[in-house]
Amino acid sequence: MRLSESDKSKASRLIAPIGLLLVAFCISGSSVNPADVYLPQLKDKDADVRIAALRELLTSLDSRMPEAMLPLLSDEGNSIRRLAARAIGSRWWQIPKEKAESYVNALEHNLRSEVDFEDEKNMAERAIGLLTRRYDSKMFSRSQNGRWVIYERRGFPCLIDTTTYTEELVGWAPVYNRNSEMPPWLFGGNSPIGQDEALWHPTREAVALSVSVSRRATSVWIWEHKHGVQKLNRSELIKLLHPKGKIDEPNPITAEFKEWKGDNLLVSVGWGFEDEGSATIAWNLANHGWRVVSR
């Protein structure tokens, strides 16, 4: 039986992702550098192959990555352009200052993307801010004294110290206990950072962060200079609010910060339906502890 050109095209699109999975399986237990396998595939004529390879490379720190992303900023696929802009921005420290201008010029074309591709424009704006070290965009949140900058990377708050231009993923850990905590998806990924996601203390080097810790539950992290990050986790909430019991699913616990009041961060906590339970708790920067304000 002979296949029509249409059938051949459909078959090739099915085979390509499977081929990538087989390649990934083969190299996972070897010393082969994944970038050596996937970088050439970024030039493939098939968009499915290009985006699958790009996704495999998103966390790669291979020094060839930024330059390989430049042609993809003008790719026919919006998702490829968006991911390329994200990859360039996340590697701002790998791009020499003398080359940054050429990247910025290329990214400015993505700022003029169609209205329907707001995510692409946001990633271009994020990348330009990181490359130029200007953090006045809506894609960043900056401390009151201007020293600290937060942006989203890998779904985490990424903190830049502008006195040294070093950064860290706040709250990141190589392994998570998924029974108690999931890696957060912070700030909505490609969306701007508002005061609902990051709220800086008006006078101290501290910030409250809103995170999702499961698909149905939100929580609060507090980062403070020289003290690191404090996570409000489920066990802490149960100890505060139900010392003799526990709160069972399917009613998740949600926690949302309200405001800084002096050295206290007020956090609203709720669980179950509206008439089941709610409370207000506070984190104190001086004592580094939680207390119940009302319930």
Tab-separated table of N, CA, C and O in Angstrom, residues 89-90 92 122-143 148-153 158-160 162 167 187 191-195 197-198 200:
chain	number	residue	atom	x	y	z
A	89	GLY	N	16.976	35.148	28.260
A	89	GLY	CA	16.923	35.928	29.498
A	89	GLY	C	17.492	35.186	30.681
A	89	GLY	O	18.231	35.758	31.492
A	90	SER	N	17.184	33.891	30.784
A	90	SER	CA	17.654	33.100	31.921
A	90	SER	C	19.164	32.908	31.910
A	90	SER	O	19.743	32.509	32.923
A	92	TRP	N	21.375	35.422	31.046
A	92	TRP	CA	21.928	36.771	30.887
A	92	TRP	C	23.378	36.839	31.328
A	92	TRP	O	24.187	37.562	30.745
A	122	ASN	N	6.036	39.278	26.891
A	122	ASN	CA	6.495	39.315	28.272
A	122	ASN	C	7.885	38.699	28.422
A	122	ASN	O	8.732	39.218	29.151
A	123	MET	N	8.130	37.580	27.735
A	123	MET	CA	9.437	36.933	27.819
A	123	MET	C	10.521	37.779	27.150
A	123	MET	O	11.665	37.811	27.616
A	124	ALA	N	10.174	38.475	26.084
A	124	ALA	CA	11.132	39.376	25.447
A	124	ALA	C	11.457	40.541	26.373
A	124	ALA	O	12.621	40.943	26.519
A	125	GLU	N	10.431	41.076	27.020
A	125	GLU	CA	10.625	42.194	27.956
A	125	GLU	C	11.483	41.758	29.138
A	125	GLU	O	12.371	42.503	29.587
A	126	ARG	N	11.238	40.560	29.632
A	126	ARG	CA	12.032	39.998	30.732
A	126	ARG	C	13.492	39.853	30.315
A	126	ARG	O	14.412	40.220	31.070
A	127	ALA	N	13.720	39.312	29.126
A	127	ALA	CA	15.092	39.101	28.655
A	127	ALA	C	15.830	40.425	28.468
A	127	ALA	O	17.003	40.544	28.845
A	128	ILE	N	15.151	41.416	27.911
A	128	ILE	CA	15.790	42.723	27.699
A	128	ILE	C	16.167	43.353	29.036
A	128	ILE	O	17.256	43.912	29.199
A	129	GLY	N	15.280	43.266	30.018
A	129	GLY	CA	15.581	43.809	31.341
A	129	GLY	C	16.785	43.142	31.977
A	129	GLY	O	17.627	43.800	32.597
A	130	LEU	N	16.892	41.828	31.815
A	130	LEU	CA	18.012	41.091	32.396
A	130	LEU	C	19.326	41.412	31.680
A	130	LEU	O	20.376	41.568	32.315
A	131	LEU	N	19.275	41.516	30.359
A	131	LEU	CA	20.498	41.783	29.594
A	131	LEU	C	21.010	43.209	29.797
A	131	LEU	O	22.210	43.444	29.839
A	132	THR	N	20.089	44.158	29.922
A	132	THR	CA	20.482	45.560	30.114
A	132	THR	C	20.655	45.922	31.582
A	132	THR	O	21.127	47.018	31.896
A	133	ARG	N	20.239	44.999	32.450
A	133	ARG	CA	20.287	45.218	33.900
A	133	ARG	C	19.437	46.415	34.314
A	133	ARG	O	19.766	47.153	35.239
A	134	ARG	N	18.348	46.596	33.580
A	134	ARG	CA	17.338	47.592	33.951
A	134	ARG	C	16.098	46.816	34.371
A	134	ARG	O	15.531	46.060	33.584
A	135	TYR	N	15.679	47.024	35.603
A	135	TYR	CA	14.638	46.184	36.182
A	135	TYR	C	13.364	46.969	36.483
A	135	TYR	O	12.665	46.694	37.456
A	136	ASP	N	13.053	47.945	35.623
A	136	ASP	CA	11.862	48.761	35.838
A	136	ASP	C	10.639	48.199	35.116
A	136	ASP	O	9.568	48.795	35.128
A	137	SER	N	10.786	47.026	34.515
A	137	SER	CA	9.690	46.387	33.786
A	137	SER	C	8.729	45.710	34.754
A	137	SER	O	9.076	45.383	35.893
A	138	LYS	N	7.514	45.455	34.262
A	138	LYS	CA	6.499	44.739	35.059
A	138	LYS	C	6.872	43.286	35.300
A	138	LYS	O	6.225	42.599	36.102
A	139	MET	N	7.928	42.800	34.623
A	139	MET	CA	8.357	41.412	34.784
A	139	MET	C	9.279	41.229	35.988
A	139	MET	O	9.734	40.117	36.254
A	140	PHE	N	9.532	42.326	36.723
A	140	PHE	CA	10.431	42.275	37.876
A	140	PHE	C	9.766	42.906	39.095
A	140	PHE	O	8.867	43.739	38.977
A	141	SER	N	10.250	42.496	40.259
A	141	SER	CA	9.845	43.121	41.512
A	141	SER	C	11.121	43.510	42.250
A	141	SER	O	12.020	42.673	42.431
A	142	ARG	N	11.214	44.783	42.680
A	142	ARG	CA	12.461	45.278	43.259
A	142	ARG	C	12.242	45.775	44.681
A	142	ARG	O	11.203	46.355	45.007
A	143	SER	N	13.244	45.541	45.522
A	143	SER	CA	13.163	45.972	46.921
A	143	SER	C	13.144	47.492	47.006
A	143	SER	O	13.546	48.192	46.079
A	148	TRP	N	17.784	44.504	45.683
A	148	TRP	CA	17.345	43.152	45.349
A	148	TRP	C	16.282	43.168	44.260
A	148	TRP	O	15.391	44.020	44.269
A	149	VAL	N	16.383	42.223	43.345
A	149	VAL	CA	15.426	42.100	42.247
A	149	VAL	C	14.938	40.656	42.183
A	149	VAL	O	15.735	39.718	42.299
A	150	ILE	N	13.643	40.491	42.004
A	150	ILE	CA	13.066	39.157	41.850
A	150	ILE	C	12.435	39.039	40.472
A	150	ILE	O	11.727	39.949	40.020
A	151	TYR	N	12.719	37.938	39.810
A	151	TYR	CA	12.003	37.573	38.593
A	151	TYR	C	11.736	36.071	38.637
A	151	TYR	O	12.263	35.373	39.496
A	152	GLU	N	10.885	35.595	37.745
A	152	GLU	CA	10.541	34.171	37.743
A	152	GLU	C	11.486	33.378	36.848
A	152	GLU	O	11.763	33.750	35.717
A	153	ARG	N	11.997	32.279	37.373
A	153	ARG	CA	12.829	31.366	36.596
A	153	ARG	C	12.563	29.943	37.086
A	153	ARG	O	12.577	29.694	38.294
A	158	CYS	N	13.508	34.029	41.455
A	158	CYS	CA	14.958	34.099	41.292
A	158	CYS	C	15.413	35.472	41.761
A	158	CYS	O	14.920	36.498	41.282
A	159	LEU	N	16.330	35.494	42.710
A	159	LEU	CA	16.745	36.720	43.385
A	159	LEU	C	18.105	37.174	42.879
A	159	LEU	O	19.075	36.414	42.908
A	160	ILE	N	18.174	38.408	42.407
A	160	ILE	CA	19.428	39.000	41.959
A	160	ILE	C	19.904	40.019	42.984
A	160	ILE	O	19.133	40.870	43.429
A	162	THR	N	22.048	43.105	43.139
A	162	THR	CA	22.598	44.038	42.158
A	162	THR	C	23.943	44.634	42.588
A	162	THR	O	24.548	45.382	41.822
A	167	GLU	N	22.895	35.539	41.458
A	167	GLU	CA	21.492	35.215	41.664
A	167	GLU	C	21.332	33.839	42.299
A	167	GLU	O	22.255	33.016	42.275
A	187	PHE	N	4.179	33.086	40.222
A	187	PHE	CA	3.942	34.258	39.386
A	187	PHE	C	3.291	33.933	38.045
A	187	PHE	O	3.298	34.744	37.142
A	191	SER	N	3.770	35.535	33.185
A	191	SER	CA	2.997	36.735	33.512
A	191	SER	C	3.828	37.752	34.296
A	191	SER	O	4.842	37.413	34.904
A	192	PRO	N	3.393	39.003	34.308
A	192	PRO	CA	4.064	40.020	35.120
A	192	PRO	C	3.990	39.692	36.605
A	192	PRO	O	3.134	38.923	37.050
A	193	ILE	N	4.875	40.299	37.374
A	193	ILE	CA	4.896	40.114	38.823
A	193	ILE	C	4.207	41.304	39.474
A	193	ILE	O	4.673	42.445	39.359
A	194	GLY	N	3.116	41.044	40.158
A	194	GLY	CA	2.404	42.115	40.843
A	194	GLY	C	2.595	42.026	42.344
A	194	GLY	O	3.265	41.133	42.860
A	195	GLN	N	1.972	42.956	43.067
A	195	GLN	CA	2.086	42.958	44.528
A	195	GLN	C	1.339	41.784	45.160
A	195	GLN	O	1.541	41.484	46.326
A	197	GLU	N	1.913	38.834	44.150
A	197	GLU	CA	2.901	37.756	44.101
A	197	GLU	C	4.139	38.058	44.938
A	197	GLU	O	4.739	37.150	45.518
A	198	ALA	N	4.547	39.312	44.991
A	198	ALA	CA	5.742	39.696	45.760
A	198	ALA	C	5.490	41.043	46.432
A	198	ALA	O	5.223	42.035	45.757
A	200	TRP	N	7.281	43.610	49.065
A	200	TRP	CA	8.493	43.954	49.821
A	200	TRP	C	8.136	44.728	51.082
A	200	TRP	O	7.199	45.525	51.093
